[in-house]
Coordinates of C-alpha atoms in Angstrom, one line a residue:
X407 CA 0.2 0.1 0.2
X408 CA 1.1 3.2 -0.7
X409 CA 0.3 6.2 1.1
X410 CA 0.9 9.7 -0.8
X411 CA 1.3 13.1 1.5
X412 CA 1.9 15.8 -1.6
X413 CA 2.3 16.0 -5.1
X414 CA 4.7 18.9 -6.1
X415 CA 5.5 20.1 -9.5
X416 CA 6.7 23.6 -11.3
X417 CA 4.3 26.1 -12.5
X418 CA 5.7 26.5 -16.2
X419 CA 7.6 22.9 -15.9
X420 CA 10.7 22.2 -18.6
X421 CA 10.6 19.0 -20.6
X422 CA 13.8 17.7 -21.8
X423 CA 13.7 15.4 -24.1
X424 CA 15.3 14.7 -27.9
X425 CA 13.3 14.4 -31.0
X426 CA 13.2 11.1 -32.2
X427 CA 14.5 9.6 -35.7
X428 CA 16.0 13.1 -36.0
X429 CA 19.7 14.2 -36.1
X430 CA 19.2 14.5 -31.6
X431 CA 18.7 10.8 -31.8
X432 CA 20.0 9.3 -34.8
X433 CA 23.8 9.3 -33.9
X434 CA 23.1 8.2 -30.3
X435 CA 22.8 4.7 -32.5
X436 CA 26.3 4.7 -34.0
X437 CA 28.0 6.2 -30.4
X438 CA 27.5 2.8 -28.8
X439 CA 27.7 0.4 -31.7
X440 CA 30.6 1.9 -33.4
X441 CA 33.5 1.1 -30.6
X442 CA 31.7 -2.5 -30.0
X443 CA 32.2 -3.1 -33.8
X444 CA 35.2 -2.1 -34.0
X445 CA 36.6 -4.0 -31.1
X446 CA 35.3 -7.5 -32.4
X447 CA 36.5 -6.9 -36.0
X448 CA 40.0 -6.2 -34.6
X449 CA 39.9 -9.0 -32.7
X450 CA 39.0 -11.4 -35.4
X451 CA 40.9 -9.5 -38.1
X452 CA 44.2 -7.9 -37.4
X453 CA 43.9 -5.9 -40.4
X454 CA 41.1 -4.1 -39.4
X455 CA 42.0 -0.4 -39.0
X456 CA 38.9 1.5 -38.6
X457 CA 34.9 1.4 -38.6
X458 CA 32.3 3.6 -39.2
X459 CA 28.6 3.7 -38.8
X460 CA 27.1 6.3 -41.4
X461 CA 25.0 9.2 -40.9
X462 CA 23.8 8.7 -44.1
X463 CA 22.0 5.3 -43.5
X464 CA 20.4 6.9 -40.3
X465 CA 23.5 5.5 -38.3
X466 CA 22.1 1.4 -37.3
X467 CA 22.1 0.6 -41.8
X468 CA 25.6 1.5 -42.7
X469 CA 28.7 0.6 -42.2
X470 CA 32.5 1.5 -43.4
X471 CA 35.0 -0.7 -42.7
X472 CA 38.7 0.2 -43.4
X473 CA 41.1 -2.8 -44.2
X474 CA 45.1 -2.8 -44.2
X475 CA 44.0 -5.3 -47.1
X476 CA 47.4 -7.8 -47.7
X477 CA 45.6 -10.8 -49.3
X478 CA 42.3 -10.9 -51.8
X479 CA 40.3 -12.9 -49.3
X480 CA 40.4 -10.6 -46.2
X481 CA 37.4 -8.3 -47.6
X482 CA 35.4 -11.3 -48.3
X483 CA 36.4 -12.4 -44.5
X484 CA 35.4 -8.9 -43.1
X485 CA 32.2 -9.2 -44.9
X486 CA 31.0 -12.6 -43.8
X487 CA 31.8 -11.2 -40.4
X488 CA 29.8 -8.1 -40.4
X489 CA 27.0 -10.3 -41.6
X490 CA 27.1 -12.5 -38.8
X491 CA 28.3 -10.3 -35.9
X492 CA 27.2 -7.3 -36.4
X493 CA 24.0 -5.5 -35.3
X494 CA 20.8 -6.9 -37.1
X495 CA 19.7 -3.1 -38.1
X496 CA 23.0 -3.0 -40.5
X497 CA 21.6 -3.6 -44.1
X498 CA 25.0 -2.4 -46.1
X499 CA 28.7 -2.5 -45.4
X500 CA 31.6 -1.2 -47.2
X501 CA 35.1 -2.9 -47.1
X502 CA 37.7 0.1 -48.0
X503 CA 41.6 0.4 -48.5
X504 CA 43.3 2.2 -45.6
X505 CA 43.8 5.0 -47.7
X506 CA 40.1 5.8 -47.7
X507 CA 39.1 8.2 -44.6
X508 CA 36.0 6.2 -43.7
X509 CA 34.5 9.1 -41.8
X510 CA 33.9 11.3 -44.6
X511 CA 31.7 9.6 -47.2
X512 CA 32.8 11.2 -50.1
X513 CA 36.2 9.2 -49.8
X514 CA 34.0 6.4 -49.4
X515 CA 32.0 7.3 -52.4
X516 CA 35.3 7.5 -54.5
X517 CA 36.5 4.3 -53.5
X518 CA 33.4 2.7 -54.9
X519 CA 33.2 4.9 -58.3
X520 CA 36.8 3.9 -58.7
X521 CA 37.4 0.3 -57.3
X522 CA 34.0 -1.6 -56.9
X523 CA 33.0 -3.9 -60.1
X524 CA 29.6 -5.3 -59.5
X525 CA 29.6 -8.6 -61.2
X526 CA 33.0 -9.5 -58.7
X527 CA 32.6 -7.8 -55.3
X528 CA 29.4 -7.3 -54.6
X529 CA 27.9 -9.9 -52.1
X530 CA 24.3 -10.1 -51.3
X531 CA 22.6 -12.1 -48.7
X532 CA 18.9 -12.6 -48.6
X533 CA 16.4 -13.4 -45.8
X534 CA 18.4 -11.5 -43.2
X535 CA 17.0 -10.4 -39.9
X536 CA 17.1 -6.5 -40.2
X537 CA 15.3 -3.5 -38.5
X538 CA 11.5 -3.8 -38.3
X539 CA 11.5 0.1 -38.4
X540 CA 13.1 -0.1 -41.8
X541 CA 10.8 1.0 -44.2
X542 CA 11.8 -1.8 -46.9
X543 CA 11.2 -4.4 -44.5
X544 CA 7.9 -3.5 -43.4
X545 CA 6.4 -3.6 -47.2
X546 CA 4.3 -6.5 -46.3
X547 CA 4.1 -6.4 -42.8
X548 CA 1.2 -7.7 -40.4
X549 CA 1.2 -7.1 -36.8
X550 CA 1.4 -11.1 -36.7
X551 CA 3.8 -11.8 -39.3
X552 CA 6.5 -14.1 -38.1
X553 CA 8.8 -12.7 -41.1
X554 CA 8.6 -8.8 -39.7
X555 CA 11.7 -7.4 -40.3
X556 CA 13.0 -9.8 -42.6
X557 CA 15.5 -8.1 -45.4
X558 CA 18.6 -8.5 -47.3
X559 CA 22.1 -7.7 -46.4
X560 CA 24.6 -6.0 -49.2
X561 CA 28.0 -5.7 -48.7
X562 CA 30.6 -3.9 -51.3
X563 CA 34.3 -4.9 -51.3
X564 CA 35.6 -1.5 -52.5
X565 CA 39.7 -2.2 -52.2
X566 CA 42.0 -2.3 -54.9
X567 CA 43.7 -5.5 -55.4
X568 CA 46.3 -6.6 -53.5
X569 CA 48.8 -6.6 -56.4
X570 CA 48.6 -4.8 -59.2
X571 CA 50.7 -3.5 -62.1
X572 CA 51.9 0.5 -62.8
X573 CA 49.9 3.2 -61.4
X574 CA 46.2 2.5 -61.8
X575 CA 45.1 2.7 -58.4
X576 CA 47.7 5.5 -57.2
X577 CA 45.9 8.7 -55.8
X578 CA 47.1 11.6 -57.2
X579 CA 48.4 14.3 -55.2
X580 CA 50.1 17.8 -55.8
X581 CA 53.4 18.0 -54.2
X582 CA 53.5 20.1 -51.3
X583 CA 49.2 20.3 -50.7
X584 CA 49.4 19.2 -47.2
X585 CA 51.6 22.5 -46.4
X586 CA 48.9 24.9 -48.0
X587 CA 46.8 27.1 -45.7
X588 CA 43.5 26.9 -47.7
X589 CA 41.7 29.0 -45.0
X590 CA 44.5 32.0 -45.3
X591 CA 44.7 31.7 -49.3
X592 CA 41.2 31.7 -49.9
X593 CA 40.6 34.7 -47.6
X594 CA 39.1 37.7 -49.5
X595 CA 41.9 39.9 -48.8
X596 CA 44.8 37.4 -49.6
X597 CA 46.7 39.2 -52.7
X598 CA 49.4 36.3 -53.7
X599 CA 52.5 37.9 -55.0
X600 CA 52.6 35.8 -58.2
X601 CA 56.2 37.4 -59.8
X602 CA 57.7 36.4 -56.4
X603 CA 55.6 33.0 -56.8
X604 CA 56.5 32.4 -60.1
X605 CA 60.1 33.4 -60.1
X606 CA 60.2 30.3 -57.1

């Protein structure tokens, strides 16, 4: 039995919360999963350098893995590890080389555009458990459906070959570009001394 003597409250209370399914909420899905995934991958595959759950995948659905590839089979093993261990919400995995900054989506897209071949480097796993909140898993959803949340996983090996001829996959860099202070150079008040630059 509970006896209540008094109930108190503020006249103008402020209720603190986060907006669900928006940018206040979504990144929290990565904060707790990303280090767990990375630690597990590195215990299993020593070649794994980094892992990132991408914001573009609403945080639980898209994973980028950075790999210091030495053998052709290694990305496939990492993909199998991703499909078997990782949280069921993850739908897509990109396995990248260690020269790709996996926290930068443009870098991952560049690698996919230049190093991925669909007929050779795509892995699809059908009938896997996915998130019941993802619209793609609920197209034929019924509350009593035992297959609710069933989806498919897709993995892309976007690594370059372990051994290749010539400079085919060499990234083009301008000598000295890392030494340039872009913020200072693009300052509207900056006036380069072209005569001095050309003389050098």
